[in-house]
Amino acid sequence: MRKDNNTGLKISRRSLLKSCLAGASLAAIRPFSRASAFSGASALKNPPLIPPDATVVNGYCPFCQVRCTYHARVSSGRIVSITGNPRNRWTGGAMCPKGLSILELMNSKERLTEPMLRTERGWKTVTYAEAVALVAEKLITLKKEHGPKAGERLALTSPLWDCRESELAALMTMRVSGGVNIMPAGEVCISTTANVLSMLLGANTSTTTVDEITNARLLVLWGANLAETYPVYSRWLDKAKAGGTKIIYIDPRRTPTSLFADVQLQPEPGTDGVLALGTIRHILENGLYDAGMVGRTTTGLEALRKGASPWTAERVMEITRLGAEELGAFYADVAASERTVIWMGGSLCRFTNGVQTIRFIISLQGLTGNIIGSGRGLLTMEGGKPEGEKEFIDAVCGPASMPGVNFRRLLAAMKKGAIDLLFLNSSYRRYPDCDAVREAMKQCGFVVYRGFYRTDELEVADLFVPATYSPESSGSHYGAEKQVVWRDQAVEAPGSCVPDWRFYRDIGRLVAPEVYPDFRDPAELSELFNRTVDSWNGFSVEAMRKSPDGLVWPRPRTDSPILTGSIFSRGVLETEDGKLNFVLPTLGGFSWEYPRSSPHRPKAEKDFPLVLIQGKVVTQWQQTMTNFSPSLSRMARGRLVQVHPDTAAAFNLVHGDPVRLETVVGGLEARVDVTGNIRPGVVFTASHFVEGSPYAGTRSRALNSILPNNWDRVSAQFNGTGCRLVKVADSANIRVEREG
Ligand code: SF4
């Protein structure tokens, strides 16, 4: 049993892991523990016997940007084991349960393996060639009927593509068809951070790499629940701690990441911007900054001082509900540290005040001189997508005919029936008020869905074309450290499943054979890309294939030095004057307000007094396909709503009670998980369950179906809305692991 440093909570690692990570029985995969991150070899309860004739094929996990590389051992056309590549400097050979679940996902009996066309009498199986010809014909007709306006009537929602070449192939198909409405995977939930970084620093990605946290004196995990979202990176937290880095974790919930922290702050959700402003005020009021450095590297200091001045410690405590002692200690730690890395969690921009929150955190790092240099920087959960995509597509397919629209405008166009063809490569459940999005998609002329299983998306689809899992095709991908890794094909895909690069290439070649490049496989497309884009000239498939953890972008020449650490290699920011400007007209004043629909807002709806937040748990990544793994399902605990004992008492609830979680939009069934690990007045539930899951542990109505359709200037709101809990009659559909 360990007593928490600063909250007085008593918590054991076992109970925390049990409540946050896993159910009681795990068949094939054990939960993460701080002592040992997952490795393929250790994660299997009964390691398979590897036939002596097995060959090793190298690849990477497609799910998150840690981008773990692996060795797949293949015998008789089947993968018999996957183990992390021990020579990968970023992962040390570890993988997490999501990555290791890929064998179950590939071999699932639920997997759909043939294209299907919706007819008046239901779904009809068609051949892959028929499916491709049908889509190409629709695109050609669209062009004939609408000429240059055809592109407005076409849209594509991107998944987390399984390789870069798949994304390039799809974008080229859109370009040669005139399509401009492309919804990137992160637009809805993480693009606030990238946009604000771009505006303030001139680069839209993390400003350093994860290894630099070992050179920092202070690491602030600001809403970044690394142990669950990037489990393999927990090893870097251990390394940093061993080297003397102090770790402060800011999260309204205690999670497995709390086990790595020296200090945890649990502010009221959505008030992180206030905490940053208060810290800025403290530093400015007390002269705890290097005026010469700030003068040389920033502009607009007086405006920042004025903007932060209302945020006295008393006001910050009132809003964040942090105590005086913990707040004072945080101010002192940040002000005193000469080398600080702040890791900004994805949750920060899922509140409607996310733009200002990210802006204030970046400003804080600028004020303390912690944006550039060893042991300094800003890390994000979405890492850094290497550039060059637009340059390549413009060069190969010609420039876009017009600008595209954002998702909100696309939604309006779908509702009006103004979209004739939609490529649905991901879930409509990623959007708030997702049932309304589903109904809008039904107004599209024709919806092509690329998926794996019989999920809710089939309801809106007219044509289903089954996709492949990553070991079934080759290709490259990038990771959080801008490293680009290569994967060879390990096994054949079942039935008529095809990779995205092939599906979109085949359509593109039919629509515009004179323009669309005639590449045979991802290696040929990759080499064409490398030759075309200057910053990629030093890449080659052969070099990527040989590397255990990838080549770091940019690499203009084959002998370019490997860049890690600060991306600002010239020692200044990438803004026009090389400085951080605290005042940008596009960002407005230094105002702060509660997230939209928050129960704390003035004139808030009194019937929904609790704050609803969501997040990923260790068994989930964005792709809700992970719900189709029986092992991950056993680790999942069903739809739980985590609440503090005080909240449970106020609503007359006990642990395990069946409830309806309700917002102004609607409700869903869940069970109450009473725990001291969360702030009073806050409700947490996991993001990604799916109603069509074959397993009770991962089956639930989509959480986003009960979220209001709120957006800030960039992203949608997934956190901070008001909610309530209503006790309901018991139901066998709701599962929970009882304590004890
Ligand atoms: S999900 Fe991320 S951390 Fe887990 S195995 Fe895949 S790449 Fe690695």
XYZ file of C-alpha atoms and ligand atoms in Angstrom:
748
model
C 0.000 0.000 0.000
C 1.347 3.387 -0.950
C 0.196 6.672 0.469
C -0.107 9.337 -2.146
C 2.365 12.197 -1.742
C 0.008 15.078 -1.893
C -3.620 14.052 -1.837
C -3.535 11.696 1.107
C -5.268 9.038 -0.991
C -4.287 5.544 -0.021
C -3.782 3.450 -3.064
C -2.074 0.206 -3.903
C -0.656 -0.469 -7.336
C -2.729 -3.636 -7.471
C -6.010 -1.905 -6.741
C -5.215 0.965 -9.069
C -4.354 -1.365 -11.895
C -7.445 -3.380 -11.199
C -9.710 -0.362 -11.236
C -8.074 1.328 -14.194
C -6.680 -1.371 -16.373
C -8.035 -4.813 -16.292
C -10.655 -7.251 -15.241
C -9.914 -10.186 -13.025
C -9.327 -12.834 -15.628
C -7.096 -12.444 -18.630
C -6.687 -15.249 -21.061
C -3.856 -14.199 -23.263
C -2.652 -10.790 -22.246
C -1.584 -9.494 -18.868
C -2.119 -5.884 -17.864
C 0.673 -3.380 -17.893
C 2.596 -2.974 -14.673
C 5.130 -0.311 -13.895
C 7.820 -2.882 -13.305
C 7.638 -4.322 -16.783
C 6.081 -2.927 -19.902
C 4.632 -5.442 -22.271
C 6.845 -7.369 -24.530
C 5.549 -9.857 -26.984
C 7.482 -12.619 -25.319
C 6.232 -11.929 -21.829
C 2.667 -10.977 -22.605
C 1.440 -14.361 -23.625
C 0.270 -16.613 -20.853
C 1.001 -19.687 -22.905
C 3.706 -18.690 -25.384
C 3.163 -20.525 -28.659
C 5.635 -23.123 -29.798
C 7.524 -21.573 -32.692
C 7.936 -24.109 -35.506
C 11.594 -24.435 -36.525
C 10.734 -23.455 -40.105
C 9.203 -20.118 -39.040
C 10.507 -17.074 -40.881
C 10.808 -13.605 -39.340
C 9.022 -10.690 -41.012
C 9.503 -7.180 -39.621
C 6.659 -4.759 -39.148
C 5.119 -2.173 -36.844
C 1.945 -1.673 -34.897
C -0.497 0.579 -36.794
C -2.488 1.746 -33.801
C -0.643 4.609 -32.114
C 2.297 6.850 -32.815
C 4.673 5.122 -30.465
C 4.829 2.953 -33.576
C 6.326 -0.129 -31.923
C 8.272 -2.246 -34.380
C 7.969 -6.012 -34.175
C 9.185 -9.360 -35.425
C 6.347 -11.530 -36.748
C 7.189 -15.224 -36.934
C 5.387 -16.853 -39.837
C 4.858 -20.534 -40.495
C 2.595 -22.186 -43.092
C 1.106 -18.827 -44.068
C 0.105 -17.877 -40.516
C 1.678 -15.598 -37.934
C 2.499 -17.750 -34.919
C 3.903 -14.973 -32.725
C 4.583 -11.258 -32.620
C 7.304 -9.860 -30.370
C 8.564 -6.305 -30.040
C 11.838 -5.523 -31.793
C 14.375 -5.253 -28.943
C 16.632 -2.991 -31.042
C 14.022 -0.232 -31.199
C 15.545 2.638 -29.203
C 12.157 4.219 -28.464
C 10.324 1.112 -27.261
C 13.111 -1.161 -26.007
C 11.238 -4.090 -27.559
C 8.003 -3.559 -25.642
C 4.488 -3.603 -27.045
C 1.167 -2.972 -25.328
C -2.030 -5.074 -25.258
C -3.565 -3.179 -28.185
C -0.680 -3.968 -30.504
C -0.521 -7.564 -29.373
C -4.231 -7.999 -30.013
C -3.702 -7.747 -33.752
C -3.523 -11.511 -34.220
C -6.930 -11.917 -32.611
C -8.334 -9.066 -34.677
C -6.988 -10.547 -37.914
C -8.225 -14.035 -37.154
C -11.573 -13.042 -35.654
C -14.517 -15.109 -36.812
C -16.459 -11.831 -36.880
C -14.330 -10.490 -39.702
C -16.108 -9.683 -42.978
C -14.013 -10.719 -45.950
C -16.126 -10.060 -49.064
C -17.480 -6.807 -50.554
C -21.213 -6.295 -50.141
C -23.652 -4.030 -51.975
C -26.889 -2.834 -50.403
C -29.908 -3.777 -52.509
C -33.640 -3.491 -51.962
C -33.557 -7.057 -50.671
C -30.627 -6.553 -48.333
C -26.870 -7.034 -48.671
C -25.600 -8.816 -51.773
C -22.040 -10.117 -52.108
C -20.172 -8.614 -55.071
C -16.654 -9.138 -56.366
C -13.852 -6.722 -55.590
C -13.603 -5.801 -59.295
C -17.336 -5.010 -59.396
C -17.034 -2.848 -56.287
C -14.125 -0.839 -57.720
C -15.820 -0.405 -61.105
C -19.028 0.786 -59.449
C -17.247 3.468 -57.409
C -15.121 4.616 -60.361
C -18.213 4.909 -62.537
C -19.931 7.058 -59.911
C -16.914 9.375 -59.723
C -16.721 9.698 -63.513
C -20.466 10.424 -63.715
C -20.149 12.991 -60.930
C -17.458 14.803 -62.914
C -19.516 14.723 -66.111
C -22.651 16.023 -64.424
C -21.136 18.719 -62.222
C -17.880 19.647 -63.975
C -15.577 21.699 -61.735
C -18.203 21.657 -58.960
C -18.060 17.844 -58.680
C -15.410 18.041 -55.965
C -17.796 19.796 -53.587
C -20.146 16.826 -53.793
C -17.507 14.302 -52.771
C -16.057 13.678 -49.281
C -13.657 11.356 -47.500
C -13.325 10.732 -43.759
C -9.836 9.463 -42.981
C -9.073 6.653 -40.573
C -5.736 6.261 -38.847
C -4.363 4.840 -42.089
C -2.457 1.587 -41.752
C 0.449 3.057 -43.774
C 1.463 6.352 -45.391
C 1.073 4.944 -48.875
C -2.594 4.156 -48.180
C -3.200 7.747 -47.190
C -1.321 9.042 -50.247
C -3.277 6.731 -52.556
C -6.616 7.891 -51.115
C -5.656 11.570 -51.300
C -4.552 11.143 -54.921
C -7.870 9.495 -55.787
C -9.686 12.427 -54.243
C -7.488 14.902 -56.122
C -7.934 13.304 -59.563
C -11.693 13.141 -58.897
C -11.743 16.836 -57.965
C -12.663 15.997 -54.336
C -11.650 18.584 -51.749
C -13.633 17.629 -48.643
C -11.171 15.553 -46.647
C -11.722 15.027 -42.935
C -8.400 14.069 -41.325
C -8.528 11.602 -38.446
C -7.416 14.155 -35.876
C -9.451 17.142 -37.079
C -12.189 16.575 -34.612
C -10.252 15.860 -31.438
C -6.557 16.794 -31.486
C -6.060 19.493 -34.075
C -6.395 22.355 -31.585
C -2.945 21.620 -30.194
C -1.370 21.350 -33.648
C -3.040 24.567 -34.820
C -2.007 26.635 -31.808
C 1.554 25.273 -31.899
C 1.724 26.243 -35.547
C 0.446 29.758 -34.883
C 2.766 30.459 -31.958
C 5.914 28.517 -32.819
C 5.719 28.055 -36.594
C 5.738 24.242 -36.271
C 2.609 22.190 -35.680
C 4.178 19.297 -33.798
C 5.996 18.383 -30.614
C 9.064 20.591 -30.312
C 11.300 17.841 -28.959
C 11.506 14.057 -28.642
C 10.679 11.779 -25.732
C 14.306 10.990 -24.860
C 14.760 14.632 -23.829
C 12.639 14.108 -20.719
C 15.663 12.358 -19.229
C 17.578 15.656 -19.528
C 14.798 17.689 -17.932
C 14.736 18.713 -14.287
C 10.961 18.885 -14.366
C 8.444 16.966 -16.463
C 4.824 18.093 -16.326
C 2.383 15.508 -17.663
C -0.458 17.949 -18.244
C -3.508 15.770 -18.828
C -1.245 13.151 -20.424
C -2.201 9.702 -19.120
C 0.805 8.049 -20.729
C 0.607 4.725 -18.928
C -2.725 3.992 -20.620
C -2.546 5.855 -23.913
C 1.141 5.261 -24.732
C 1.890 2.376 -22.324
C 5.229 1.558 -23.902
C 6.522 5.076 -23.251
C 6.202 4.463 -19.510
C 9.783 3.204 -19.728
C 10.870 6.777 -20.466
C 9.140 7.940 -17.293
C 11.160 5.381 -15.348
C 14.370 6.517 -17.041
C 13.607 10.161 -16.307
C 12.860 9.423 -12.665
C 16.049 7.406 -12.331
C 17.971 10.419 -13.630
C 16.390 12.752 -11.081
C 13.632 14.368 -13.180
C 10.719 15.450 -11.020
C 7.383 14.376 -12.517
C 4.197 16.336 -11.886
C 1.000 14.803 -13.250
C -2.108 16.955 -13.736
C -5.327 15.003 -14.133
C -8.687 15.058 -12.302
C -8.347 11.274 -12.002
C -5.697 9.098 -10.485
C -4.683 6.634 -13.182
C -1.806 4.182 -13.723
C 0.276 7.233 -14.701
C -0.062 8.444 -11.099
C 2.309 5.639 -10.093
C 5.127 7.418 -11.931
C 4.452 10.887 -10.542
C 6.196 12.600 -7.639
C 3.231 14.934 -7.327
C -0.281 14.878 -8.747
C -2.663 17.816 -9.025
C -6.336 17.009 -9.530
C -7.932 20.243 -10.729
C -11.532 20.651 -11.772
C -11.799 19.393 -15.393
C -11.440 22.097 -18.045
C -9.681 24.611 -15.774
C -6.114 23.922 -16.950
C -5.960 27.289 -18.706
C -6.568 29.027 -15.394
C -3.780 27.043 -13.759
C -1.390 28.078 -16.548
C -2.444 31.738 -16.338
C -2.041 31.734 -12.564
C 1.466 30.296 -12.900
C 2.356 32.954 -15.476
C 1.084 35.670 -13.141
C 3.076 34.270 -10.219
C 6.287 34.259 -12.270
C 5.749 37.771 -13.630
C 4.625 39.330 -10.339
C 7.622 37.925 -8.496
C 10.186 38.638 -11.206
C 11.045 34.930 -11.486
C 12.081 35.096 -15.133
C 15.111 36.047 -17.182
C 14.134 39.426 -18.624
C 16.986 39.402 -21.150
C 16.048 35.978 -22.502
C 12.349 36.868 -22.644
C 13.186 40.098 -24.489
C 15.300 38.244 -27.040
C 12.945 35.318 -27.678
C 9.402 36.690 -27.280
C 7.221 39.692 -28.031
C 4.079 40.947 -26.301
C 5.211 40.463 -22.698
C 3.224 43.424 -21.379
C 0.031 42.096 -22.949
C 0.708 38.724 -21.333
C 1.266 40.427 -17.980
C -2.015 42.295 -18.331
C -3.869 39.154 -19.416
C -2.563 37.117 -16.489
C -2.962 39.828 -13.841
C -6.566 38.943 -12.800
C -5.532 35.386 -11.993
C -4.563 35.697 -8.364
C -3.884 32.532 -6.389
C -7.259 32.955 -4.668
C -9.083 33.079 -7.982
C -7.135 30.135 -9.366
C -7.986 28.090 -6.263
C -11.644 29.034 -6.546
C -11.861 27.845 -10.162
C -9.486 24.862 -10.122
C -10.419 23.842 -6.557
C -6.784 23.095 -5.813
C -5.441 23.713 -2.303
C -3.142 26.626 -1.448
C -0.223 24.398 -0.544
C -0.264 22.271 -3.686
C -0.803 25.307 -5.894
C 2.084 27.184 -4.278
C 4.360 24.165 -4.647
C 3.463 23.871 -8.334
C 4.187 27.543 -8.957
C 7.531 27.198 -7.198
C 8.527 24.051 -9.107
C 7.734 25.558 -12.509
C 9.386 28.886 -11.720
C 12.558 27.278 -10.364
C 13.155 24.682 -13.068
C 15.682 25.641 -15.728
C 14.878 22.649 -17.881
C 11.203 21.753 -18.159
C 9.350 19.558 -20.604
C 5.559 19.837 -20.650
C 3.672 16.921 -22.194
C 0.239 18.136 -23.281
C -2.391 15.411 -23.197
C -5.004 15.097 -25.914
C -7.704 15.757 -23.324
C -6.747 19.448 -23.059
C -8.156 20.289 -26.465
C -11.321 18.259 -26.008
C -12.821 21.067 -23.930
C -14.256 24.035 -25.818
C -11.727 26.315 -24.100
C -8.862 24.191 -25.475
C -7.434 26.857 -27.787
C -6.749 29.191 -24.874
C -5.506 26.365 -22.636
C -2.885 25.290 -25.166
C -1.951 28.916 -25.825
C -1.381 29.628 -22.121
C 0.716 26.480 -21.609
C 2.906 27.345 -24.610
C 3.208 30.911 -23.292
C 4.289 29.566 -19.909
C 7.062 27.551 -21.546
C 8.126 30.623 -23.522
C 8.212 32.777 -20.402
C 10.463 30.309 -18.583
C 12.706 29.780 -21.642
C 11.741 26.147 -21.989
C 10.742 25.753 -25.620
C 14.146 25.197 -27.209
C 17.117 23.229 -25.914
C 18.146 20.029 -24.217
C 15.739 18.954 -21.490
C 13.208 21.548 -22.656
C 10.209 21.446 -24.941
C 6.572 20.675 -25.538
C 5.422 17.153 -26.291
C 1.999 16.279 -27.643
C 0.122 13.017 -27.901
C -0.212 13.303 -31.658
C 3.537 13.640 -32.176
C 4.758 14.948 -35.446
C 3.524 14.146 -38.896
C 6.371 14.651 -41.368
C 5.586 17.125 -44.130
C 5.659 16.655 -47.884
C 2.256 15.124 -48.615
C 0.698 18.197 -50.238
C 3.887 18.940 -52.162
C 3.840 15.412 -53.573
C 0.169 15.324 -54.516
C 0.355 18.766 -56.125
C 3.391 17.640 -58.126
C 1.892 14.338 -59.263
C -1.829 15.122 -59.648
C -1.902 18.908 -60.000
C -3.168 21.503 -57.513
C -6.567 21.308 -55.805
C -9.353 23.053 -57.699
C -10.771 24.773 -54.602
C -10.384 24.744 -50.807
C -12.208 22.053 -48.824
C -14.621 22.629 -45.958
C -14.352 21.664 -42.301
C -16.491 18.943 -40.770
C -19.218 21.272 -39.529
C -19.817 22.570 -43.047
C -19.635 19.059 -44.430
C -22.263 17.992 -41.909
C -24.542 20.782 -43.094
C -23.953 19.731 -46.713
C -24.754 16.097 -45.878
C -27.960 17.116 -44.129
C -29.018 18.997 -47.263
C -28.285 15.978 -49.450
C -25.506 17.901 -51.203
C -22.919 15.090 -50.941
C -23.242 12.490 -53.692
C -20.426 10.174 -52.660
C -18.863 9.684 -49.227
C -15.838 7.485 -48.556
C -16.397 6.491 -44.932
C -13.076 5.100 -43.748
C -13.715 5.598 -40.060
C -16.510 5.697 -37.556
C -19.232 8.342 -37.505
C -19.166 7.728 -33.759
C -16.026 9.850 -33.487
C -18.172 12.995 -33.703
C -20.239 14.529 -30.874
C -23.993 14.003 -31.170
C -23.007 11.136 -33.435
C -26.536 9.832 -33.980
C -27.301 13.099 -35.774
C -24.127 12.600 -37.847
C -25.304 9.110 -38.749
C -28.667 10.490 -39.903
C -26.879 13.149 -41.978
C -24.741 10.470 -43.635
C -27.902 8.662 -44.631
C -28.739 11.696 -46.792
C -25.571 11.166 -48.893
C -26.139 9.747 -52.363
C -23.777 6.791 -51.954
C -21.611 5.768 -48.980
C -18.599 3.491 -49.411
C -17.522 1.986 -46.095
C -14.106 0.442 -45.558
C -14.087 -1.662 -42.418
C -13.510 -5.042 -40.827
C -16.581 -6.126 -38.930
C -20.336 -5.775 -38.781
C -20.232 -2.420 -36.961
C -22.807 0.347 -36.707
C -21.409 2.034 -39.847
C -23.007 -0.622 -42.058
C -26.318 1.052 -41.295
C -25.344 4.074 -43.402
C -23.265 2.232 -46.031
C -24.331 1.385 -49.586
C -21.159 -0.511 -50.404
C -18.858 -2.326 -47.989
C -15.317 -3.194 -49.085
C -13.312 -5.164 -46.490
C -9.918 -3.824 -45.438
C -6.678 -5.527 -44.401
C -4.797 -5.495 -41.136
C -1.267 -4.205 -41.237
C 0.628 -7.550 -41.327
C -1.344 -8.354 -44.490
C 0.308 -5.591 -46.514
C 3.561 -3.636 -46.712
C 4.156 0.091 -46.343
C 5.768 2.833 -44.276
C 4.480 4.854 -41.341
C 5.634 7.656 -39.084
C 5.808 7.822 -35.314
C 5.772 10.449 -32.581
C 9.505 11.090 -32.931
C 9.099 11.736 -36.681
C 10.717 8.378 -37.287
C 9.530 6.609 -40.428
C 9.442 2.815 -40.250
C 8.876 0.130 -42.859
C 6.724 -2.979 -42.734
C 6.910 -6.034 -44.969
C 3.855 -8.111 -45.720
C 3.796 -11.115 -43.394
C 0.732 -13.052 -44.572
C -1.952 -13.016 -47.256
C -5.239 -11.306 -46.456
C -8.328 -13.519 -46.226
C -11.021 -13.543 -48.928
C -11.256 -10.322 -50.922
C -9.833 -8.016 -48.228
C -7.574 -5.415 -49.836
C -5.322 -2.705 -48.398
C -6.388 0.919 -48.767
C -3.518 1.762 -51.108
C -4.751 -0.865 -53.531
C -8.446 0.055 -53.288
C -7.809 3.753 -53.894
C -5.150 3.104 -56.540
C -7.497 0.860 -58.495
C -10.232 3.509 -58.438
C -7.805 6.332 -59.242
C -6.368 4.446 -62.220
C -9.875 3.951 -63.647
C -10.888 7.584 -63.096
C -7.709 9.256 -64.414
C -5.299 6.714 -65.941
C -3.282 9.475 -67.601
C -2.515 11.184 -64.266
C -2.753 8.644 -61.461
C 0.668 6.993 -60.925
C 0.836 3.362 -61.945
C 2.605 1.943 -58.890
C 2.625 -1.776 -58.254
C 2.981 -1.722 -54.480
C 3.740 0.632 -51.551
C 7.493 0.311 -52.144
C 7.157 1.817 -55.639
C 4.928 4.628 -54.386
C 7.282 5.285 -51.479
C 10.296 5.573 -53.800
C 8.370 7.933 -56.100
C 7.516 10.064 -53.077
C 11.113 10.054 -51.826
C 12.385 11.201 -55.220
C 9.740 13.927 -55.547
C 9.887 15.649 -52.140
C 13.205 17.310 -51.244
C 13.025 16.700 -47.496
C 12.577 12.977 -48.249
C 15.367 12.560 -50.811
C 17.543 10.762 -48.241
C 14.934 8.058 -47.588
C 14.813 4.710 -49.335
C 12.734 1.610 -48.734
C 15.899 -0.400 -48.327
C 17.267 1.903 -45.599
C 13.931 1.953 -43.753
C 13.693 -1.815 -44.003
C 17.108 -2.251 -42.395
C 16.419 0.099 -39.488
C 14.909 -1.388 -36.294
C 13.244 1.910 -35.387
C 13.074 3.966 -38.558
C 14.749 6.956 -40.170
C 13.989 10.359 -38.726
C 12.420 12.988 -41.012
C 13.595 15.365 -42.484
C 16.345 13.609 -44.390
C 17.205 15.541 -47.533
C 20.314 13.450 -48.226
C 21.247 9.867 -47.484
C 24.074 11.135 -45.265
C 21.903 13.694 -43.399
C 22.552 13.609 -39.647
C 19.854 11.922 -37.580
C 17.801 14.630 -35.896
C 16.322 13.962 -32.470
C 15.614 16.356 -29.617
C 14.647 19.945 -30.470
C 13.161 20.428 -33.912
C 14.444 24.012 -33.891
C 17.893 23.106 -35.146
C 18.669 26.753 -36.013
C 18.191 27.707 -32.349
C 15.180 29.942 -33.082
C 11.494 29.298 -33.637
C 10.076 28.854 -37.124
C 7.957 32.015 -36.858
C 8.672 34.967 -39.152
C 10.861 36.792 -36.625
C 12.046 33.617 -34.871
C 10.233 34.680 -31.680
C 7.178 33.605 -29.715
C 4.553 36.328 -29.973
C 2.233 36.126 -26.955
C -0.290 38.332 -28.772
C -1.848 37.076 -31.978
C -5.020 38.682 -33.360
C -6.290 35.247 -34.428
C -6.187 34.073 -30.810
C -7.982 37.097 -29.364
C -7.497 38.370 -25.802
C -6.331 36.430 -22.762
C -9.866 35.599 -21.724
C -10.903 32.338 -20.133
C -14.310 30.738 -19.726
C -15.691 27.399 -18.586
C -16.240 24.807 -21.330
C -19.571 24.989 -23.089
C -22.413 23.090 -21.358
C -20.368 22.982 -18.141
C -22.526 22.946 -15.008
C -20.212 25.638 -13.588
C -21.061 28.208 -16.253
C -23.272 31.104 -15.240
C -26.906 30.240 -16.010
C -25.984 26.572 -16.484
C -28.723 23.957 -16.677
C -29.217 22.955 -13.007
C -30.546 19.488 -13.828
C -27.103 18.295 -14.957
C -24.792 19.195 -12.057
C -21.912 16.743 -12.661
C -18.988 17.235 -15.079
C -18.640 14.463 -17.670
C -15.184 13.551 -18.940
C -14.032 10.658 -21.107
C -10.742 9.112 -22.152
C -9.043 6.058 -23.497
C -8.338 3.086 -21.287
C -5.480 0.698 -21.893
C -7.584 -1.618 -24.063
C -8.695 1.084 -26.487
C -7.285 3.153 -29.253
C -9.220 5.424 -31.589
C -10.125 2.562 -33.799
C -13.037 0.934 -32.040
C -12.005 -2.255 -33.837
C -10.023 -3.174 -30.708
C -13.399 -4.022 -29.166
C -13.355 -7.142 -31.329
C -10.421 -8.709 -29.473
C -11.652 -11.280 -26.930
C -8.577 -10.746 -24.737
C -8.955 -6.963 -24.670
C -12.634 -7.469 -24.042
C -11.854 -9.575 -20.980
C -9.601 -6.781 -19.709
C -12.344 -4.223 -20.332
C -14.937 -3.945 -17.629
C -18.006 -2.908 -19.557
C -19.570 0.535 -19.501
C -18.648 1.918 -16.097
C -19.080 5.433 -14.814
C -16.363 6.287 -12.333
C -17.480 8.559 -9.479
C -16.129 9.660 -6.107
C -17.810 8.244 -2.949
C -19.195 11.725 -2.152
C -20.835 11.888 -5.576
C -22.241 8.389 -5.173
C -23.670 9.305 -1.777
C -25.232 12.498 -3.145
C -27.021 10.454 -5.807
C -27.864 7.629 -3.392
C -25.774 5.118 -5.340
C -23.474 2.281 -4.322
C -20.741 0.509 -6.245
C -22.160 -1.648 -9.024
C -25.546 0.062 -9.195
C -27.081 0.192 -12.685
C -27.619 3.789 -13.800
C -28.504 5.925 -16.769
C -25.836 8.489 -17.564
C -27.794 11.440 -18.900
C -26.962 14.726 -20.613
C -29.173 17.281 -22.339
C -28.854 15.168 -25.494
C -29.682 11.680 -24.209
C -28.611 8.834 -21.987
C -26.978 5.419 -21.899
C -26.895 2.526 -19.459
C -23.874 1.939 -17.260
C -22.791 0.727 -13.859
C -21.364 2.828 -11.085
C -17.707 2.382 -10.193
C -17.211 4.141 -6.862
C -13.582 5.113 -6.323
C -11.500 7.658 -4.472
C -9.380 8.095 -7.592
C -11.569 10.817 -9.086
C -12.563 14.307 -7.995
C -15.981 14.715 -6.395
C -18.558 16.066 -8.836
C -16.873 14.483 -11.864
C -17.984 11.458 -13.901
C -15.499 9.558 -16.051
C -16.259 6.876 -18.597
C -14.190 5.232 -21.342
C -14.466 6.628 -24.865
C -14.541 3.774 -27.285
C -17.130 1.071 -26.929
C -19.266 -0.184 -29.746
C -22.852 -1.377 -29.689
C -22.148 -4.134 -32.205
C -19.328 -5.745 -30.204
C -19.711 -9.507 -29.801
C -18.285 -9.226 -26.268
C -20.129 -7.884 -23.232
C -16.970 -6.254 -21.874
C -16.764 -3.839 -24.804
C -20.408 -3.492 -25.800
C -22.185 -0.229 -25.143
C -24.007 2.562 -26.841
C -21.524 5.128 -28.187
C -20.740 7.778 -25.598
C -20.641 10.480 -28.265
C -24.314 9.843 -28.970
C -25.157 11.684 -25.741
C -22.749 14.610 -26.197
C -23.999 17.966 -27.471
C -22.650 19.129 -30.810
C -20.364 21.791 -29.309
C -17.192 22.987 -31.015
C -14.613 25.625 -30.331
C -12.919 27.359 -33.249
C -11.019 24.192 -34.124
C -12.095 21.000 -32.356
C -15.242 19.389 -31.028
C -16.140 19.128 -27.355
C -15.835 15.691 -25.807
C -15.185 16.745 -22.218
C -16.730 19.054 -19.685
C -20.437 18.878 -20.433
C -22.955 18.642 -17.588
C -24.514 15.280 -16.754
C -26.420 13.372 -14.077
C -26.842 9.774 -12.927
C -30.258 8.176 -12.585
C -30.607 4.789 -10.910
C -32.403 2.257 -13.127
C -33.598 -1.341 -12.902
C -30.883 -3.966 -13.202
C -30.000 -5.223 -16.648
C -27.918 -8.180 -17.728
C -26.543 -6.005 -20.530
C -24.462 -3.968 -18.124
C -21.398 -5.713 -16.785
C -19.112 -4.690 -13.951
C -16.306 -6.225 -11.960
C -17.249 -5.937 -8.328
C -14.547 -5.032 -5.847
C -12.987 -7.590 -3.564
S -0.824 0.678 -29.594
Fe 0.990 2.013 -29.541
S 2.112 1.421 -27.670
Fe 0.652 -0.229 -28.166
S 1.824 -1.713 -29.384
Fe 0.779 -0.314 -30.802
S 2.266 1.298 -31.246
Fe 2.956 0.227 -29.399
